[in-house]
PDB file of C-alpha atoms in Angstrom:
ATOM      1  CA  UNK A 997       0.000   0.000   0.000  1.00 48.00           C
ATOM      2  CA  UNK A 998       1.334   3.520  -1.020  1.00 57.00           C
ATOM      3  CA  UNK A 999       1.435   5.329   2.510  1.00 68.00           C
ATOM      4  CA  UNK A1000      -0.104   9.073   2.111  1.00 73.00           C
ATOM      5  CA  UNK A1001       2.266  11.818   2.246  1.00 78.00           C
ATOM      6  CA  UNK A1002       0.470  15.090   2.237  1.00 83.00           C
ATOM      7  CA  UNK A1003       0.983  18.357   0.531  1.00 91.00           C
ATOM      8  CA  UNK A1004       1.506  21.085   2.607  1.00 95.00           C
ATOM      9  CA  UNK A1005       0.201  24.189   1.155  1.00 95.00           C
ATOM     10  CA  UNK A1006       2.835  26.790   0.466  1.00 96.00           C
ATOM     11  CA  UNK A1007       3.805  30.909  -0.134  1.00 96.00           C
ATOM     12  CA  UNK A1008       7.207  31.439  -1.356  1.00 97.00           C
ATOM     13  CA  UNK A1009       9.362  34.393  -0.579  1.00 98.00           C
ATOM     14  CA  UNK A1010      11.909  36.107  -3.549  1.00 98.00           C
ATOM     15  CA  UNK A1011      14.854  37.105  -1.046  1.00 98.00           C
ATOM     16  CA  UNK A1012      15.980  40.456  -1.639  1.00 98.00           C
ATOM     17  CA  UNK A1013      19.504  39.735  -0.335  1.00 98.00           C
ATOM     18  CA  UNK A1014      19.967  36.160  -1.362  1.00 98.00           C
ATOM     19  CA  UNK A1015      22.371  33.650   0.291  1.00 98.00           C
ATOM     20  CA  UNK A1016      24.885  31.182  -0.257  1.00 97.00           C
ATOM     21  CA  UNK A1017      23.555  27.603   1.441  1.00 97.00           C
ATOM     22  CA  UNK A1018      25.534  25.257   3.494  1.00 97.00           C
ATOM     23  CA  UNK A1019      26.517  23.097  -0.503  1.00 96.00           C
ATOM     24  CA  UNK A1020      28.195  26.432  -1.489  1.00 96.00           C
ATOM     25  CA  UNK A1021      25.143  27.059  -3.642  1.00 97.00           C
ATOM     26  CA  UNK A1022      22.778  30.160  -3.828  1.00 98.00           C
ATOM     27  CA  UNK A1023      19.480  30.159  -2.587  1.00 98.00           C
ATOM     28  CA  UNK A1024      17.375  33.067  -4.347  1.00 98.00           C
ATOM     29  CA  UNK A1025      13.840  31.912  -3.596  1.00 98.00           C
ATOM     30  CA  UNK A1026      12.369  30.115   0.289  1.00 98.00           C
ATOM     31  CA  UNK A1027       9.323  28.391  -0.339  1.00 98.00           C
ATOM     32  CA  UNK A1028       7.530  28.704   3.549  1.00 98.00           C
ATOM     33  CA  UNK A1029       5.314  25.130   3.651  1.00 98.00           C
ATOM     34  CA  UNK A1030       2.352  24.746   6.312  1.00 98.00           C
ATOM     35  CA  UNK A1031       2.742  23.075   9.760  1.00 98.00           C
ATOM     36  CA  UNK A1032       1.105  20.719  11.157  1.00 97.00           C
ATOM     37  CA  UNK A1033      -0.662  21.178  14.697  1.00 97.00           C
ATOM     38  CA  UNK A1034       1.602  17.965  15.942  1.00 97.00           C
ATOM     39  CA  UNK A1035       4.717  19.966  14.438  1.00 97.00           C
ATOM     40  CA  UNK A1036       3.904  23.173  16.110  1.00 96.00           C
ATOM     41  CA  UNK A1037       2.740  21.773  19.439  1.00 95.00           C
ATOM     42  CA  UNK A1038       6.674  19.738  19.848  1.00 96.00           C
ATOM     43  CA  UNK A1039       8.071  22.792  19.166  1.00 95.00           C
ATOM     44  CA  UNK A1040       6.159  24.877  22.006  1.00 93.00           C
ATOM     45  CA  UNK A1041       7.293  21.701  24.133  1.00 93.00           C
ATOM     46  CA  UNK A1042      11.196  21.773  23.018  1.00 93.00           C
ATOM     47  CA  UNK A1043      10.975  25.742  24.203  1.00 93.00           C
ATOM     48  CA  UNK A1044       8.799  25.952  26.873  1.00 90.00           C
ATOM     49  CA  UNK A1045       6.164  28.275  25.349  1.00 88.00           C
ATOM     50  CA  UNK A1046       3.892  26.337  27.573  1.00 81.00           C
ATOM     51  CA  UNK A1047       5.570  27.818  30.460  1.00 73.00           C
ATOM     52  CA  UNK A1048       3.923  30.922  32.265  1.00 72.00           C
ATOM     53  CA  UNK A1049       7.720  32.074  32.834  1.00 81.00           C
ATOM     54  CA  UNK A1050       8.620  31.923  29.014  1.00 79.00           C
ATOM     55  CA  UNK A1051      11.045  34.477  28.199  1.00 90.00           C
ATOM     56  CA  UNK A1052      11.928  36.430  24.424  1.00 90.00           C
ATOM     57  CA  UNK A1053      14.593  34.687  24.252  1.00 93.00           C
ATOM     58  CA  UNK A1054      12.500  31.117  24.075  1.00 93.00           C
ATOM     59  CA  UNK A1055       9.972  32.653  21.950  1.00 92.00           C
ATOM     60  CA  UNK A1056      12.721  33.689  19.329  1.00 94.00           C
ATOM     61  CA  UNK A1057      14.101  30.188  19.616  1.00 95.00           C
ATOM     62  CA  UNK A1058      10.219  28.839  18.752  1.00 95.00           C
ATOM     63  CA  UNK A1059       9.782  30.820  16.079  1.00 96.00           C
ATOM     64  CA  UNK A1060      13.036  30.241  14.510  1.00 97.00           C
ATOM     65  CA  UNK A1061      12.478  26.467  14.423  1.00 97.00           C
ATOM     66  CA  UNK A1062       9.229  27.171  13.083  1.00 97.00           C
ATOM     67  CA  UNK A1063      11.174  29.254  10.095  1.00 98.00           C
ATOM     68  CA  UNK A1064      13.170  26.519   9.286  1.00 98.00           C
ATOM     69  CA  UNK A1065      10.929  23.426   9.420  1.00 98.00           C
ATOM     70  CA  UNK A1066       8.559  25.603   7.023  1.00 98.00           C
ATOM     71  CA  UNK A1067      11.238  26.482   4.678  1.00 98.00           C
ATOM     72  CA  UNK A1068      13.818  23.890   4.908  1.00 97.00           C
ATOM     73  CA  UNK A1069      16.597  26.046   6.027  1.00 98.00           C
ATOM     74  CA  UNK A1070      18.797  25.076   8.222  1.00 98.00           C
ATOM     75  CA  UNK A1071      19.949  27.100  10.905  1.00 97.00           C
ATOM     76  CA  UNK A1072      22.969  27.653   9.351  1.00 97.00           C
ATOM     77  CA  UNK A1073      21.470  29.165   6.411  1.00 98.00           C
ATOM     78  CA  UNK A1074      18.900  30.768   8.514  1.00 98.00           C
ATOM     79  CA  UNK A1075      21.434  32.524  10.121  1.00 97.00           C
ATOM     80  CA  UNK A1076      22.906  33.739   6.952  1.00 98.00           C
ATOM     81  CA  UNK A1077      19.342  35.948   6.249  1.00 98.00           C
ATOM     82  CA  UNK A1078      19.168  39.984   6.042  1.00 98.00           C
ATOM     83  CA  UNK A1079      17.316  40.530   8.802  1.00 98.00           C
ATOM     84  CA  UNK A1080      14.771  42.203   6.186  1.00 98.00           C
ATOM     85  CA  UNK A1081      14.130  39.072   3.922  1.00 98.00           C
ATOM     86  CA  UNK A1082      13.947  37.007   7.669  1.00 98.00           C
ATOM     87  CA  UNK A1083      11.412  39.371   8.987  1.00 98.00           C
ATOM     88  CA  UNK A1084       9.251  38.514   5.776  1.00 98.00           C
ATOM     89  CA  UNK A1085       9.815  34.760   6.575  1.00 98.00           C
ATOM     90  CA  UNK A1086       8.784  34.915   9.542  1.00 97.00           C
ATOM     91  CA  UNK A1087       5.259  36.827   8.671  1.00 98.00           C
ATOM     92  CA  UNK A1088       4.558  34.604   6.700  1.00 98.00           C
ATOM     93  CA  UNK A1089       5.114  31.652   8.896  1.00 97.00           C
ATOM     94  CA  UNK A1090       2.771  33.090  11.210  1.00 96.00           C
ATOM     95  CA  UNK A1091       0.208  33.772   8.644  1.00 97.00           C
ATOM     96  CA  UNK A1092       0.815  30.195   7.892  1.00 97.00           C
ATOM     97  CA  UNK A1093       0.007  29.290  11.439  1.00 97.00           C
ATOM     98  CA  UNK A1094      -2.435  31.559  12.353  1.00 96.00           C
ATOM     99  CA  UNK A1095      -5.191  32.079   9.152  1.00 96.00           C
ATOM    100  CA  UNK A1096      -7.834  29.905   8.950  1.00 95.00           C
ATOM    101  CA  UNK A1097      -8.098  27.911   5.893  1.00 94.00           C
ATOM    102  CA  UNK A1098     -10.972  29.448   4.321  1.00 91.00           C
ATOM    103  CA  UNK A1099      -8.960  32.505   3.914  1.00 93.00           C
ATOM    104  CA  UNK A1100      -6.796  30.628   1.630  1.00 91.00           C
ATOM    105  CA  UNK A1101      -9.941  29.531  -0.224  1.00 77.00           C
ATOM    106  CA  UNK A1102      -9.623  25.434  -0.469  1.00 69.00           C
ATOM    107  CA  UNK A1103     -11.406  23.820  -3.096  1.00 66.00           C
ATOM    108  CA  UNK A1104     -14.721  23.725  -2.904  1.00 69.00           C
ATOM    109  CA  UNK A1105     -16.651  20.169  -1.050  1.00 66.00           C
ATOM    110  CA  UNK A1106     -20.113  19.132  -0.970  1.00 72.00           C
ATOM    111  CA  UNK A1107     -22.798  21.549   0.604  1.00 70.00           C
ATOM    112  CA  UNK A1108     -22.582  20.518   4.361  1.00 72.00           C
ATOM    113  CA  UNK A1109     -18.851  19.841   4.942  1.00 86.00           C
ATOM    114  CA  UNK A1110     -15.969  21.767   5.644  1.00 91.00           C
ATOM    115  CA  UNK A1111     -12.980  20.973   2.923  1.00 92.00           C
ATOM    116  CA  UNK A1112      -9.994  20.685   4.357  1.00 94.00           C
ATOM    117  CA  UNK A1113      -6.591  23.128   2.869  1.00 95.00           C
ATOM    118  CA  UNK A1114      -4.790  20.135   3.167  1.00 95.00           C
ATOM    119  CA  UNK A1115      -5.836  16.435   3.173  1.00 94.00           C
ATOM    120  CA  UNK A1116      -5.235  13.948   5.597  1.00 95.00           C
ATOM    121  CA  UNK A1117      -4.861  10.198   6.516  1.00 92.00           C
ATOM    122  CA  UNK A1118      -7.556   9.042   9.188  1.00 89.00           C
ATOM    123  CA  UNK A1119      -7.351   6.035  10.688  1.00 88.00           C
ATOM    124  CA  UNK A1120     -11.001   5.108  10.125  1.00 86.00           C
ATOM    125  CA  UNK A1121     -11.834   7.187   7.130  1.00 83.00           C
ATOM    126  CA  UNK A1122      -8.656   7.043   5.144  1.00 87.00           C
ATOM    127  CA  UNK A1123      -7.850   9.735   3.180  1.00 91.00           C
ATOM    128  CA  UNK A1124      -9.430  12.875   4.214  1.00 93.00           C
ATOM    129  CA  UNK A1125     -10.246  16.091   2.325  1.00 92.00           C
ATOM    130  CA  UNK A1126     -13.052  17.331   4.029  1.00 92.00           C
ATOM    131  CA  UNK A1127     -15.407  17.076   7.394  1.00 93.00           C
ATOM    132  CA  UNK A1128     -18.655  17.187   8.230  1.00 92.00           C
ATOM    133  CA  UNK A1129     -18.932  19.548  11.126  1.00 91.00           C
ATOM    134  CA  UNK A1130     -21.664  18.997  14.008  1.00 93.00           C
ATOM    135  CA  UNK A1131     -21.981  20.521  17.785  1.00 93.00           C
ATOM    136  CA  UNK A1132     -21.396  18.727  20.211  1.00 93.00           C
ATOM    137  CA  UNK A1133     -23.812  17.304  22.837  1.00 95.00           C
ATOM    138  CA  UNK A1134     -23.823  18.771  26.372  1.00 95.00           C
ATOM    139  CA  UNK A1135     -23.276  15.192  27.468  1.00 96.00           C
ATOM    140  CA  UNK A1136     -20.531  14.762  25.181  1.00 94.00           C
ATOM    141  CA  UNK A1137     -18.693  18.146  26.447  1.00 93.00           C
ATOM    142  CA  UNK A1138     -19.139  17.346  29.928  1.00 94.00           C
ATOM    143  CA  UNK A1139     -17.468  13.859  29.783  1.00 95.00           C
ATOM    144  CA  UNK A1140     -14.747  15.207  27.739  1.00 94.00           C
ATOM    145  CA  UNK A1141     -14.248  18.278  30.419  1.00 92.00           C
ATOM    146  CA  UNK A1142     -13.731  15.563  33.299  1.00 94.00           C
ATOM    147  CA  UNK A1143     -11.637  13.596  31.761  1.00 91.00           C
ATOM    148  CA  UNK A1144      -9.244  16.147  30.061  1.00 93.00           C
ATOM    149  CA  UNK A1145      -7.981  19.544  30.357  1.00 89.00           C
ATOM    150  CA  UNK A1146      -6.078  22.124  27.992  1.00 90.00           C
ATOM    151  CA  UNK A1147      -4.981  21.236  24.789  1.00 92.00           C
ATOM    152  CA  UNK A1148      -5.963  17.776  25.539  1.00 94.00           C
ATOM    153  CA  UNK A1149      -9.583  18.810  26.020  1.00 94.00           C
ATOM    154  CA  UNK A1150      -9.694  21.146  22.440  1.00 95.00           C
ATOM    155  CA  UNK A1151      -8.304  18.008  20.893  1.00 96.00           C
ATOM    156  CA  UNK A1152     -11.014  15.725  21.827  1.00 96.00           C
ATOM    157  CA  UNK A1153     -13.751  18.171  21.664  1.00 96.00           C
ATOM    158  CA  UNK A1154     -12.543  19.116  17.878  1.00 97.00           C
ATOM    159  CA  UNK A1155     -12.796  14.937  17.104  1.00 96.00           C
ATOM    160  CA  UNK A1156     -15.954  15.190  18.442  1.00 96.00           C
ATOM    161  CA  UNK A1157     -17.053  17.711  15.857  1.00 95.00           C
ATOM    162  CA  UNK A1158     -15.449  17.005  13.205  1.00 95.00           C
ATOM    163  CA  UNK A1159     -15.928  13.118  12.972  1.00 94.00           C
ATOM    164  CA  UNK A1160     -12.005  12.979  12.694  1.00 95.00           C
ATOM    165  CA  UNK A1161     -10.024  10.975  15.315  1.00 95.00           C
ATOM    166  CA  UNK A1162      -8.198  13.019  17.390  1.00 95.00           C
ATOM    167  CA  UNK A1163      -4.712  11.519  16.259  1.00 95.00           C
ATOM    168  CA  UNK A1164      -5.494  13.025  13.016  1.00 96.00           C
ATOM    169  CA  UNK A1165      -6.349  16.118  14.496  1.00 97.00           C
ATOM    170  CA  UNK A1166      -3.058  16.563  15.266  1.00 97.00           C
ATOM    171  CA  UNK A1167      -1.856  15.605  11.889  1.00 96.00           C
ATOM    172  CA  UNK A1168      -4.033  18.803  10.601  1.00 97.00           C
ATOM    173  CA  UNK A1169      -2.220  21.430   8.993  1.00 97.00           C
ATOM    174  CA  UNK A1170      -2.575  24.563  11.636  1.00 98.00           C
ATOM    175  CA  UNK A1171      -4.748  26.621   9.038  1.00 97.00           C
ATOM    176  CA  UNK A1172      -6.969  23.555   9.247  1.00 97.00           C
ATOM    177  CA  UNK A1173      -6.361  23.288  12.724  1.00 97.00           C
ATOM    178  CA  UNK A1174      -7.267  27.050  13.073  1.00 97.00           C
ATOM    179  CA  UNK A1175     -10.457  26.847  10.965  1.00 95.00           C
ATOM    180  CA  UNK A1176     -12.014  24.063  13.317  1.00 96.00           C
ATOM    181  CA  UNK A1177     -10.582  25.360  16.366  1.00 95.00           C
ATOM    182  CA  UNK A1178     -12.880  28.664  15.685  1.00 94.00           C
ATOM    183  CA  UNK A1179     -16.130  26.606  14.912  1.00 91.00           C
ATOM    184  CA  UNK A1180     -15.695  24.649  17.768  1.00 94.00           C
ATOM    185  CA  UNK A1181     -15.256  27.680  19.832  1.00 93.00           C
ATOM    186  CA  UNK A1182     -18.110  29.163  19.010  1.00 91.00           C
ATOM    187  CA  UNK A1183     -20.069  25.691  19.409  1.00 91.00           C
ATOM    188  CA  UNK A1184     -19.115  26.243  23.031  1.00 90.00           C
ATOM    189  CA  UNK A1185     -19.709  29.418  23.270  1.00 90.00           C
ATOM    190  CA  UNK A1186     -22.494  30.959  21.072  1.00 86.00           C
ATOM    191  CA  UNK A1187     -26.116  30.208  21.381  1.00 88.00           C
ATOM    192  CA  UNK A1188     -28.501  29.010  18.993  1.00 86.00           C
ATOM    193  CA  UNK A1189     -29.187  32.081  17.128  1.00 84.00           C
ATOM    194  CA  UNK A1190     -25.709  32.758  15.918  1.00 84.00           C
ATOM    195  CA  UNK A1191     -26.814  29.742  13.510  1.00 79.00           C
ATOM    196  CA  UNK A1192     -28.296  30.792  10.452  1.00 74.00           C
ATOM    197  CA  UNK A1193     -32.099  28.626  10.705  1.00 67.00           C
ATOM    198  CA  UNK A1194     -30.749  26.575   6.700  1.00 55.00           C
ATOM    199  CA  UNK A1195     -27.627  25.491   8.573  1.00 45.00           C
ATOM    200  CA  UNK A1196     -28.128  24.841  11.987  1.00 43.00           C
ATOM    201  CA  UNK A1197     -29.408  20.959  11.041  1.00 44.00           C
ATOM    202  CA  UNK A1198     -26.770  20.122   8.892  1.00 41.00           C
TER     203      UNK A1198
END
């Protein structure tokens, strides 16, 4: 069986100072791929961004891995940047990170489901490319609220919704991630009424 490898959906950035790489050759063009949530979530780990006492320093370190898993540079070459042409990598890795999909306008699915920016493997569904989004139950939110907490419990809640299993959740590309984190937010948050009355059933 051919496993599923993913294509990450990408911006590229012309460098306006370009750069020799660690070969010797020059590097004129980064292309800045998407992350997934399980990518970005290690990397808060490895640097302590989940740390009430995390300092510049760690969030410079976290957002220079970020830079160079997206683009492929290594920290070397990284290194090597005009400050300028880095500055530009690094808005768009957090544009990367922190738009929702539908802002980069994924092809169209069928009337009801959400399409994803970029596909995934689930281990009950197989390949992926879109969800069907639902609310879920009061019952359903209160068992998941006693049995996790944090990022554990948006996980599981965000399965819930989207029919995905929550390892693939984390295998969501974070403008995926981003797009169903907001819906489920406002599942838990919004009343009925913020539903238009030809979508609420669907």
């Amino acid at each position: 069986m051919t496993q599923f490898i993913p294509t990450p959906f990408i911006k590229t950035h012309t460098l306006r100072w370009p750069i020799t790489d660690d070969k010797g050759e020059i590097i004129k063009q980064v292309t800045m791929r998407t992350l997934t949530l399980a990518q970005l979530r290690e990397f808060r780990k490895q640097f302590g961004l989940d740390d009430t006492q995390a300092n510049q320093e760690q969030v410079d370190a976290f957002a220079g891995a970020g830079i160079c898993a997206a683009s492929g540079l290594t920290d070397a070459e990284r290194g090597r940047l005009a400050t300028p042409d880095y500055t530009s990598l690094a808005q768009i890795s957090k544009e990367l990170a922190m738009t929702p999909a539908a802002d980069f306008k994924p092809p169209a699915a069928e009337a009801g489901r959400i399409p994803l920016l970029v596909p995934v493997d689930d281990i009950e569904h197989g390949n992926v490319d879109s969800y069907r989004l639902q609310p879920p139950t009061v019952k359903a939110t209160e068992i998941v609220n006693a049995a996790h907490s944090g990022f554990d419990r948006e996980t599981h809640i965000a399965a819930i919704c989207s029919g995905l299993d929550v390892s693939t959740i984390l295998k969501l590309h974070m403008p995926d991630w981003v797009q169903l984190q907001s819906e489920v937010v406002n599942f838990l948050e919004e009343p009925a009424g913020f539903y238009p009355s030809t979508t609420s059933n669907v």
